[in-house]
PDB file of C-alpha atoms in Angstrom:
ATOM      1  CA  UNK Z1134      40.508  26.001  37.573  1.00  0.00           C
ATOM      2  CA  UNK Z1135      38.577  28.747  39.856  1.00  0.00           C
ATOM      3  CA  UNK Z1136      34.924  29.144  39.147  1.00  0.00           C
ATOM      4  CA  UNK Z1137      35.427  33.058  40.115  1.00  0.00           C
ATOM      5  CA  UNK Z1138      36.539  34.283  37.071  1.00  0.00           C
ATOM      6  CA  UNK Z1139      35.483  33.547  33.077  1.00  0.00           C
ATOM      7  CA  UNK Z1140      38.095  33.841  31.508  1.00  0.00           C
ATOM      8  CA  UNK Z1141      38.395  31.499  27.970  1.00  0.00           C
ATOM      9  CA  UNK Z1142      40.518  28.774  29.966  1.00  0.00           C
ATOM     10  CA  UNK Z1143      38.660  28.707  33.035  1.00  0.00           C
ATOM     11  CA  UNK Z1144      34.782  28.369  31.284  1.00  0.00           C
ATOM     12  CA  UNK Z1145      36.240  25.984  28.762  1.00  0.00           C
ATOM     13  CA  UNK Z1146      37.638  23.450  31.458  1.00  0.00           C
ATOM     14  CA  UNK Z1147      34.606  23.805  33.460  1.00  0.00           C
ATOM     15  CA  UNK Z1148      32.149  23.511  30.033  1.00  0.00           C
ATOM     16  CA  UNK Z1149      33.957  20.734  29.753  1.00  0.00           C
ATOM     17  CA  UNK Z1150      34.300  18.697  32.764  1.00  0.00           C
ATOM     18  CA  UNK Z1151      30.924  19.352  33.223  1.00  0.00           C
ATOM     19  CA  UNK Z1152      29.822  18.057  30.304  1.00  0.00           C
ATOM     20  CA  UNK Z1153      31.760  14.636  29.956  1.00  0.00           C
ATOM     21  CA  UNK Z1154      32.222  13.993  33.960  1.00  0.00           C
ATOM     22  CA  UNK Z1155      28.976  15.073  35.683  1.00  0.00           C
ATOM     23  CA  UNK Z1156      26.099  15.554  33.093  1.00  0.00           C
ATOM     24  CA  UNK Z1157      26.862  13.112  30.353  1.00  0.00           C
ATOM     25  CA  UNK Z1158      27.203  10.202  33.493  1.00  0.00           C
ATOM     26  CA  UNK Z1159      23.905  11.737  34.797  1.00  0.00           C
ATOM     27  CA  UNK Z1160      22.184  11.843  31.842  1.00  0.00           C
ATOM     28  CA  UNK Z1161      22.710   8.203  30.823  1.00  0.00           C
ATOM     29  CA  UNK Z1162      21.561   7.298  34.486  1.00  0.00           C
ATOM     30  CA  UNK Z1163      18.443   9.272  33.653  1.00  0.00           C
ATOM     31  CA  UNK Z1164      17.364   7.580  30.194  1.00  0.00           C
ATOM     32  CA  UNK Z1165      17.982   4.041  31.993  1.00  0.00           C
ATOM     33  CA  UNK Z1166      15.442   4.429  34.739  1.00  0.00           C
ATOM     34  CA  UNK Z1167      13.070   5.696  31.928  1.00  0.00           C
ATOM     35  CA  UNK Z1168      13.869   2.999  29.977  1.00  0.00           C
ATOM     36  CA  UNK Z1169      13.041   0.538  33.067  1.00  0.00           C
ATOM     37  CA  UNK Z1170       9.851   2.669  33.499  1.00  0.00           C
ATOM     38  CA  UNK Z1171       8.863   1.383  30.109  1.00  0.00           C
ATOM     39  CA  UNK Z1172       9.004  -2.120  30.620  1.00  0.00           C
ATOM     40  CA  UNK Z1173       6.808  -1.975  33.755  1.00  0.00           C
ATOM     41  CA  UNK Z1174       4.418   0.645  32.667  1.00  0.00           C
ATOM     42  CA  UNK Z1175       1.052  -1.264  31.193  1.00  0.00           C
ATOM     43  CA  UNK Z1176      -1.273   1.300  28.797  1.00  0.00           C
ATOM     44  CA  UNK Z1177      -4.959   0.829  29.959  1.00  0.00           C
ATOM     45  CA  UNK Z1178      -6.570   0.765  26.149  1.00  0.00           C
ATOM     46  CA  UNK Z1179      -9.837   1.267  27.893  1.00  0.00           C
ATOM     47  CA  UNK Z1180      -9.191   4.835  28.619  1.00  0.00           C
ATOM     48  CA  UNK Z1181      -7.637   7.913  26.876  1.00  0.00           C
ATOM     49  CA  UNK Z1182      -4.198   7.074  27.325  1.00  0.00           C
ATOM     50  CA  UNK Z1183      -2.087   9.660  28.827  1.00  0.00           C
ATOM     51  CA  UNK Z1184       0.205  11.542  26.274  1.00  0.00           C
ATOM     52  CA  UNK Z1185       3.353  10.402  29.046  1.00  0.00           C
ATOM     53  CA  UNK Z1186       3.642   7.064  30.716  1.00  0.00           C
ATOM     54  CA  UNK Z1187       4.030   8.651  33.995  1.00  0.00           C
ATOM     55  CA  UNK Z1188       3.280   5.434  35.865  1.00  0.00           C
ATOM     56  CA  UNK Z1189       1.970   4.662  39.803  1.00  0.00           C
ATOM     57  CA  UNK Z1190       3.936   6.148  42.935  1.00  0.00           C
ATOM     58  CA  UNK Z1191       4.988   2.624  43.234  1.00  0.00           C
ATOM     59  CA  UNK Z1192       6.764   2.236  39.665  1.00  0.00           C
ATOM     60  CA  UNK Z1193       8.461   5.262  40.277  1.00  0.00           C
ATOM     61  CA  UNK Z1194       9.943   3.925  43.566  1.00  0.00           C
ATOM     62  CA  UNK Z1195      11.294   0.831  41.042  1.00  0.00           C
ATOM     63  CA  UNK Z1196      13.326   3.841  39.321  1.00  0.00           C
ATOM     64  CA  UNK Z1197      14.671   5.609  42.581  1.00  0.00           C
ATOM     65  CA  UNK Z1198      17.974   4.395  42.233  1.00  0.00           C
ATOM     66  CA  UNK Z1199      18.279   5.715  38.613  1.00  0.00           C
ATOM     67  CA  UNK Z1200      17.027   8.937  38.941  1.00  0.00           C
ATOM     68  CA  UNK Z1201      18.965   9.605  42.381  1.00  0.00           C
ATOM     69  CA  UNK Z1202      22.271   9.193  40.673  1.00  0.00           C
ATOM     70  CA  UNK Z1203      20.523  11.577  37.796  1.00  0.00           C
ATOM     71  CA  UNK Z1204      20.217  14.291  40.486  1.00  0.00           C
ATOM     72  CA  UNK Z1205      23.462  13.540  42.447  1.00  0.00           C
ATOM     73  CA  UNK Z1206      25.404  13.924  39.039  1.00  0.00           C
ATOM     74  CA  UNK Z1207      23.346  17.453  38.819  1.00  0.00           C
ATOM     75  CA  UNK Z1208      23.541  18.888  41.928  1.00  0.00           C
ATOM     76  CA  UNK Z1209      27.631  18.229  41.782  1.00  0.00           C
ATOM     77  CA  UNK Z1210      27.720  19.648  38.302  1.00  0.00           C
ATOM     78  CA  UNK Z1211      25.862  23.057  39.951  1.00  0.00           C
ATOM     79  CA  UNK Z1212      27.914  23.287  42.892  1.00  0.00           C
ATOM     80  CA  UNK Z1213      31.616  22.421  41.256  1.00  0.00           C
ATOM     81  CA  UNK Z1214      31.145  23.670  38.075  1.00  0.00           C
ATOM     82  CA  UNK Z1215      28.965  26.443  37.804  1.00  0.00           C
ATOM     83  CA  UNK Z1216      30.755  30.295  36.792  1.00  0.00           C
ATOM     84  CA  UNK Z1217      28.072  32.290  37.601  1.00  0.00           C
ATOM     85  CA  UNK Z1218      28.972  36.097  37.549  1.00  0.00           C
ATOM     86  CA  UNK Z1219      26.835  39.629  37.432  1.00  0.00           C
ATOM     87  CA  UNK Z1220      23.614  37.678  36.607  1.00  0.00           C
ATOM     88  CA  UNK Z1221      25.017  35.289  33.845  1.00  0.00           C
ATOM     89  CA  UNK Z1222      26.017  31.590  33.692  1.00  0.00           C
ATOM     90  CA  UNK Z1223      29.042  31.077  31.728  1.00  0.00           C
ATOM     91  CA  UNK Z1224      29.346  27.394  31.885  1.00  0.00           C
ATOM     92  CA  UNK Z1225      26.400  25.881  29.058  1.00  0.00           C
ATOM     93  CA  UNK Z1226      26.245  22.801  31.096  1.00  0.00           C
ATOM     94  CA  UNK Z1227      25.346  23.542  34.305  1.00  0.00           C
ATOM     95  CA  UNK Z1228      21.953  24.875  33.085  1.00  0.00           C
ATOM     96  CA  UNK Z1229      21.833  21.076  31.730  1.00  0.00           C
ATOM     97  CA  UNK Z1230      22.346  20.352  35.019  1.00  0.00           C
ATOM     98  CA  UNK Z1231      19.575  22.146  36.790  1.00  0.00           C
ATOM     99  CA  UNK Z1232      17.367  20.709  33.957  1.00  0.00           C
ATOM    100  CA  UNK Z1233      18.584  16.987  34.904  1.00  0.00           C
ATOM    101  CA  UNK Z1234      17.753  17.150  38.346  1.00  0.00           C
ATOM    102  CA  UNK Z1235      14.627  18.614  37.445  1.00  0.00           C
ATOM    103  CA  UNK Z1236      13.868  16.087  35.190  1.00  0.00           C
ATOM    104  CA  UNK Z1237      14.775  13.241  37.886  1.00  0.00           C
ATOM    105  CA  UNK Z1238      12.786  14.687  40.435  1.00  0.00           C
ATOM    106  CA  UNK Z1239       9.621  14.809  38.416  1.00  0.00           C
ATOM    107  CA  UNK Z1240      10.156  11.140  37.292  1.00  0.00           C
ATOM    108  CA  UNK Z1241      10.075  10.538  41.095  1.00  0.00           C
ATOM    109  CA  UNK Z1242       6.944  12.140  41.285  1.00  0.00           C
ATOM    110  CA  UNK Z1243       8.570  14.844  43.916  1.00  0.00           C
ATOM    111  CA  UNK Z1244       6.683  17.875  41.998  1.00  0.00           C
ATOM    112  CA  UNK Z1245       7.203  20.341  44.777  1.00  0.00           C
ATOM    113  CA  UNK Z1246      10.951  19.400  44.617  1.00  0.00           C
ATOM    114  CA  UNK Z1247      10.778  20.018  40.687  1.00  0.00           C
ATOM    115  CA  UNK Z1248       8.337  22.854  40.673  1.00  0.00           C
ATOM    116  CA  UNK Z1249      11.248  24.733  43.014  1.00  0.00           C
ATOM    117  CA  UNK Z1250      14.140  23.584  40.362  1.00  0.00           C
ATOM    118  CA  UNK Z1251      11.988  25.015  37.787  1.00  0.00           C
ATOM    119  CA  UNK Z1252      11.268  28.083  39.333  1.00  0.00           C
ATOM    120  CA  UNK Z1253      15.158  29.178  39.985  1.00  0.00           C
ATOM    121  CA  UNK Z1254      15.665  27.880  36.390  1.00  0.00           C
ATOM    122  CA  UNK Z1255      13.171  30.289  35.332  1.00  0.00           C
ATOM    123  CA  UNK Z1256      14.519  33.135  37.549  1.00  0.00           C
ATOM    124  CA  UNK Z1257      18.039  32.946  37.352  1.00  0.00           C
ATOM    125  CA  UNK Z1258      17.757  32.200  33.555  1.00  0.00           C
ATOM    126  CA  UNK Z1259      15.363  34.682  31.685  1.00  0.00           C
ATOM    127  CA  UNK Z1260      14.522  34.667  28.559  1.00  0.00           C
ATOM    128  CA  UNK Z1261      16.650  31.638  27.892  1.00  0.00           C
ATOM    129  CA  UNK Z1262      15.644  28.412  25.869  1.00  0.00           C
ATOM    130  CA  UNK Z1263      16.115  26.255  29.689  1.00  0.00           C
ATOM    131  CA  UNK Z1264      13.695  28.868  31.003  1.00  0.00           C
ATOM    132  CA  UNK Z1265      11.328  27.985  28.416  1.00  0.00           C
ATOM    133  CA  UNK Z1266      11.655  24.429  29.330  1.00  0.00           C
ATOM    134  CA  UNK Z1267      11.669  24.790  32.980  1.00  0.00           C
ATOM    135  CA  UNK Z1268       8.341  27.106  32.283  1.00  0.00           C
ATOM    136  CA  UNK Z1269       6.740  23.674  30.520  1.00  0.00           C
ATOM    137  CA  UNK Z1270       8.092  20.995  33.308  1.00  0.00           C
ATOM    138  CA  UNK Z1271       6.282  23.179  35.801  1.00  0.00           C
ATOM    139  CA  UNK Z1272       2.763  23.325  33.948  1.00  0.00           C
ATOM    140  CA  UNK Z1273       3.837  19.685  33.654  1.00  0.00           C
ATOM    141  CA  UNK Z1274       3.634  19.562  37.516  1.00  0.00           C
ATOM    142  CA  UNK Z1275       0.813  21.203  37.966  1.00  0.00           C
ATOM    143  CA  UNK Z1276      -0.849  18.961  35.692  1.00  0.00           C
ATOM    144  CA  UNK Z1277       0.228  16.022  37.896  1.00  0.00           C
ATOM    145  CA  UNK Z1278      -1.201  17.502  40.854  1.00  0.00           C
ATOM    146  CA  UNK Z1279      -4.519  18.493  38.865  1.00  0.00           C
ATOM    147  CA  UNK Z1280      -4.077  21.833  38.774  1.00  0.00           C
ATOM    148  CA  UNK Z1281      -5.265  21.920  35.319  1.00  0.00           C
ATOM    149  CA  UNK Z1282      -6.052  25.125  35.157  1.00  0.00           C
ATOM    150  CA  UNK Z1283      -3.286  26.590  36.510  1.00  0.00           C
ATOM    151  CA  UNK Z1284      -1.388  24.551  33.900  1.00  0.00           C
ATOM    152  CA  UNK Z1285      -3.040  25.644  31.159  1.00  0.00           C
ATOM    153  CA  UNK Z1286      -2.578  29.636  31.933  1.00  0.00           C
ATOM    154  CA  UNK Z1287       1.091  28.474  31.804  1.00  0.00           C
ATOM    155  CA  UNK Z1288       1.253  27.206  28.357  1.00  0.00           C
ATOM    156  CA  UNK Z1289      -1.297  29.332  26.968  1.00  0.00           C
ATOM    157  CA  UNK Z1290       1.277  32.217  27.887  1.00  0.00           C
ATOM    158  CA  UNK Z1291       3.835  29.993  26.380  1.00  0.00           C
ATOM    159  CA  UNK Z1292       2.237  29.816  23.421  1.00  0.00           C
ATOM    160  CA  UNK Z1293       1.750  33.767  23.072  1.00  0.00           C
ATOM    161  CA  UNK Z1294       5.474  34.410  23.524  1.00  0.00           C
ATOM    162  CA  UNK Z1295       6.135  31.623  20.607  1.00  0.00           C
ATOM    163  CA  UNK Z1296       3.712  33.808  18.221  1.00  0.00           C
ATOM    164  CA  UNK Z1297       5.557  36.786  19.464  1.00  0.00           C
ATOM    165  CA  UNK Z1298       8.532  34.902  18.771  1.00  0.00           C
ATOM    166  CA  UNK Z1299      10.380  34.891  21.995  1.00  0.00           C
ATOM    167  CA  UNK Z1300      10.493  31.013  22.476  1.00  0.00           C
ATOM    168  CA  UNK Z1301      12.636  28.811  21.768  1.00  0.00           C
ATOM    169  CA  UNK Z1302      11.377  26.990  18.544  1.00  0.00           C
ATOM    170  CA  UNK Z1303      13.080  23.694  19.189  1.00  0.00           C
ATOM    171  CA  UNK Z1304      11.102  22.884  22.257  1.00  0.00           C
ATOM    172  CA  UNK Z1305       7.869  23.222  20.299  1.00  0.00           C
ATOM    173  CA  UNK Z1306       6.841  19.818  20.411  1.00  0.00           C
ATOM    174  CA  UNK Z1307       7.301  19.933  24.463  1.00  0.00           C
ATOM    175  CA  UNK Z1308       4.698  22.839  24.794  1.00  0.00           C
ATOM    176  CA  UNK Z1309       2.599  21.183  22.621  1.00  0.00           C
ATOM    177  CA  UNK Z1310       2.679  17.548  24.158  1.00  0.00           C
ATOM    178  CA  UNK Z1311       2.631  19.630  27.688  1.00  0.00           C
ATOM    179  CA  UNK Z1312      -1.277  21.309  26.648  1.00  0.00           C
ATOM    180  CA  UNK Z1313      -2.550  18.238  25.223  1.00  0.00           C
ATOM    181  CA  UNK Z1314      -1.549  16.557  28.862  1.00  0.00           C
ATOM    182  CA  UNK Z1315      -3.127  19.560  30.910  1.00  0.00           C
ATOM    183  CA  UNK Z1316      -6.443  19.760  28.454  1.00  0.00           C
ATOM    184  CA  UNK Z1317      -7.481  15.986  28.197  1.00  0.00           C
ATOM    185  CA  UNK Z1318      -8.517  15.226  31.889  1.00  0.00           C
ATOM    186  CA  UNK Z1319     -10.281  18.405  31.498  1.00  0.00           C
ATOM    187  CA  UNK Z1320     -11.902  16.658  28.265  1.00  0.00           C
ATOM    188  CA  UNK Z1321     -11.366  19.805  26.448  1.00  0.00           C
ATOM    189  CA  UNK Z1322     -11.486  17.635  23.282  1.00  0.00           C
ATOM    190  CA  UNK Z1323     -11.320  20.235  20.271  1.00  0.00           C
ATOM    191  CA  UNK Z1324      -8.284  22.141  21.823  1.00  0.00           C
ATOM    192  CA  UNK Z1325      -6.470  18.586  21.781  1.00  0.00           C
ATOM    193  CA  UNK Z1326      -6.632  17.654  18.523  1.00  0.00           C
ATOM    194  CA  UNK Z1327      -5.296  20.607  17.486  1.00  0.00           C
ATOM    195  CA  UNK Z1328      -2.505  20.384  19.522  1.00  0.00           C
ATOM    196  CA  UNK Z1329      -2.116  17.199  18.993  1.00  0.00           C
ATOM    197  CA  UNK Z1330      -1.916  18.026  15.398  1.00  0.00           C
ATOM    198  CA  UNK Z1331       1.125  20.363  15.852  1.00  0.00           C
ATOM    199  CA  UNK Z1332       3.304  17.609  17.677  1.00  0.00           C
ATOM    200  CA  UNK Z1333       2.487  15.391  15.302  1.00  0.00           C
ATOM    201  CA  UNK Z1334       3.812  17.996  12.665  1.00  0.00           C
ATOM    202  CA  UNK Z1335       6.896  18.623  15.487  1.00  0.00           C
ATOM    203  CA  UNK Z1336       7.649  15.486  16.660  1.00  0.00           C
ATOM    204  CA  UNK Z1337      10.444  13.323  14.707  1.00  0.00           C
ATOM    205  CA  UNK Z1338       9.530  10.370  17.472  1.00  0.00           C
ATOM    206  CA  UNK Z1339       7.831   7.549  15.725  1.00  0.00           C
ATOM    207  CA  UNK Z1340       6.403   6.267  18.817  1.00  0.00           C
ATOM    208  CA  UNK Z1341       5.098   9.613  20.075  1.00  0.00           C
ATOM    209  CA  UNK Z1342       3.366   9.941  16.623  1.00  0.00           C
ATOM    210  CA  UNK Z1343       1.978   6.694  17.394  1.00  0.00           C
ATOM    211  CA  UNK Z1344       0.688   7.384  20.382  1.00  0.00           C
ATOM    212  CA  UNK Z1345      -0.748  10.470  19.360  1.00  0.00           C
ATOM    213  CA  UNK Z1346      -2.517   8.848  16.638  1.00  0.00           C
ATOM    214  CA  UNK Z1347      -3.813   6.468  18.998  1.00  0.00           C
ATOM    215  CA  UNK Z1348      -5.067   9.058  21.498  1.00  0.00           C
ATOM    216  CA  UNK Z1349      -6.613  11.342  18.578  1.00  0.00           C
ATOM    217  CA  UNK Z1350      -8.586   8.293  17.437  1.00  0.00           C
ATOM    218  CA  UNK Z1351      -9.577   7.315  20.832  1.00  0.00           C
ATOM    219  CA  UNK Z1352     -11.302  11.046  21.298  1.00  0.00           C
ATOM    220  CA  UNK Z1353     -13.071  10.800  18.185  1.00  0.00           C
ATOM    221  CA  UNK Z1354     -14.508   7.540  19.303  1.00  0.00           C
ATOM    222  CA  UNK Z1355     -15.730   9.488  22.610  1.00  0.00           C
ATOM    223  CA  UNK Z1356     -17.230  11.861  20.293  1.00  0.00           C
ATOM    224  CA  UNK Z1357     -19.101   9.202  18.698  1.00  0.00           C
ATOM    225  CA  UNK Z1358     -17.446  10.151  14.727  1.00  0.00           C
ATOM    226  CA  UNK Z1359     -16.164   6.323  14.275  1.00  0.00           C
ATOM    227  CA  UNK Z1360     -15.535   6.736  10.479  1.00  0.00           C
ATOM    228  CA  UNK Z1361     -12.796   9.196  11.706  1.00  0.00           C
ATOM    229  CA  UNK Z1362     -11.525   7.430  14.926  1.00  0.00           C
ATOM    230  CA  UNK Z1363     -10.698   4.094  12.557  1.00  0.00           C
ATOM    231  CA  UNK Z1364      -8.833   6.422  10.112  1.00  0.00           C
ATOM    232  CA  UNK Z1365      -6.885   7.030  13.046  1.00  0.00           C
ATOM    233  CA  UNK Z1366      -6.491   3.735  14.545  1.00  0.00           C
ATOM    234  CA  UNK Z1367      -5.461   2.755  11.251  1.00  0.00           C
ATOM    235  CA  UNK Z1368      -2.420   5.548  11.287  1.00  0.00           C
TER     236      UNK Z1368
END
């Protein structure tokens, strides 16, 4: 089916393939070398844990493999797939696609590599919900390289166009999770908890609410209010 024209037959096929032959594969190769991050990563209960187990350089190496295939199932989705015409996508799936290898990229800890993915995601989709979320994996990035200021502009400007309503709702507790990340190395302690507070409300995760509760009462034992760190230890 020809990518240069989108008609019903031709985006349908290509939605589609995509979706089943490329992404899904992709996808699945993607949650497996985060599930194999898991196992290696060890929490240090000593410090604020991070709201992401993000791991050393040298886990992520242990997770190469995964996350190549990830981007190798993306980058042939984009180029085989894609019906891009007058400034829109017509096939769903290969934004997916730009998102995976985005995704894959960061979990390798290439953040230049993901912070350029996000930026044509941002560009060549405005004003749609993958925009959004590229918008958050790049503050993400900049948070990795401890640009934490620069990260925080991002979100904060996130968080304006969800009040104004032009965000997409369902990625809520992603911008949320993304400013607690950027404001805790900066120990910008009240502006976490209440962010921290809105995932929590957001989040359907068990173990994210965990490990929120964990971090909120491991802040409140840095501000030296134990009575309400235990409560949260206790949650």
């Amino acid at each position: 089916c020809s990518t240069q024209k989108a008609n019903w037959t031709n985006v349908t096929y290509h939605n589609i393939t995509c979706h089943y032959n490329v992404w899904w594969n992709g996808n699945e190769s993607y949650k497996e070398g985060l599930r194999k991050l898991e196992k290696t990563f060890k929490d240090d209960y000593t410090q604020i844990l991070p709201v992401y187990q993000i791991g050393s350089k040298e886990q992520a190496m242990g997770i190469y493999q995964q996350m190549d295939k990830a981007i190798e199932k993306g980058v042939k989705g984009i180029k085989t797939h894609s019906i891009y015409l007058q400034g829109r996508e017509y096939v769903k799936y290969v934004k997916n696609c730009y998102l995976l290898t985005a995704y894959a990229t960061f979990e390798k800890q290439d953040y230049a590599a993901t912070a350029n993915t996000c930026r044509l995601i941002i560009t060549q989709y405005a004003g749609s919900a993958e925009s959004d979320e590229a918008k958050i994996l790049l503050a993400r990035c900049q948070t990795q390289e401890k640009q934490y200021t620069d990260a925080e502009v991002v979100l904060d400007q996130l968080v304006n166009d969800q009040q104004k309503g032009n965000f997409s709702a369902k990625l809520n507790d992603k911008l949320y999770l993304a400013m607690v990340e950027a404001v805790l190395p900066q120990e910008k302690y009240k502006k976490a908890v209440q962010y921290i507070r809105l995932a929590l409300d957001e989040t359907s995760s068990r173990q994210t609410k965990a490990r929120l509760y964990f971090i909120m009462a491991q802040i409140y034992q840095v501000l030296d209010k134990r009575p309400t760190a235990t409560k949260y230890f206790e949650k």
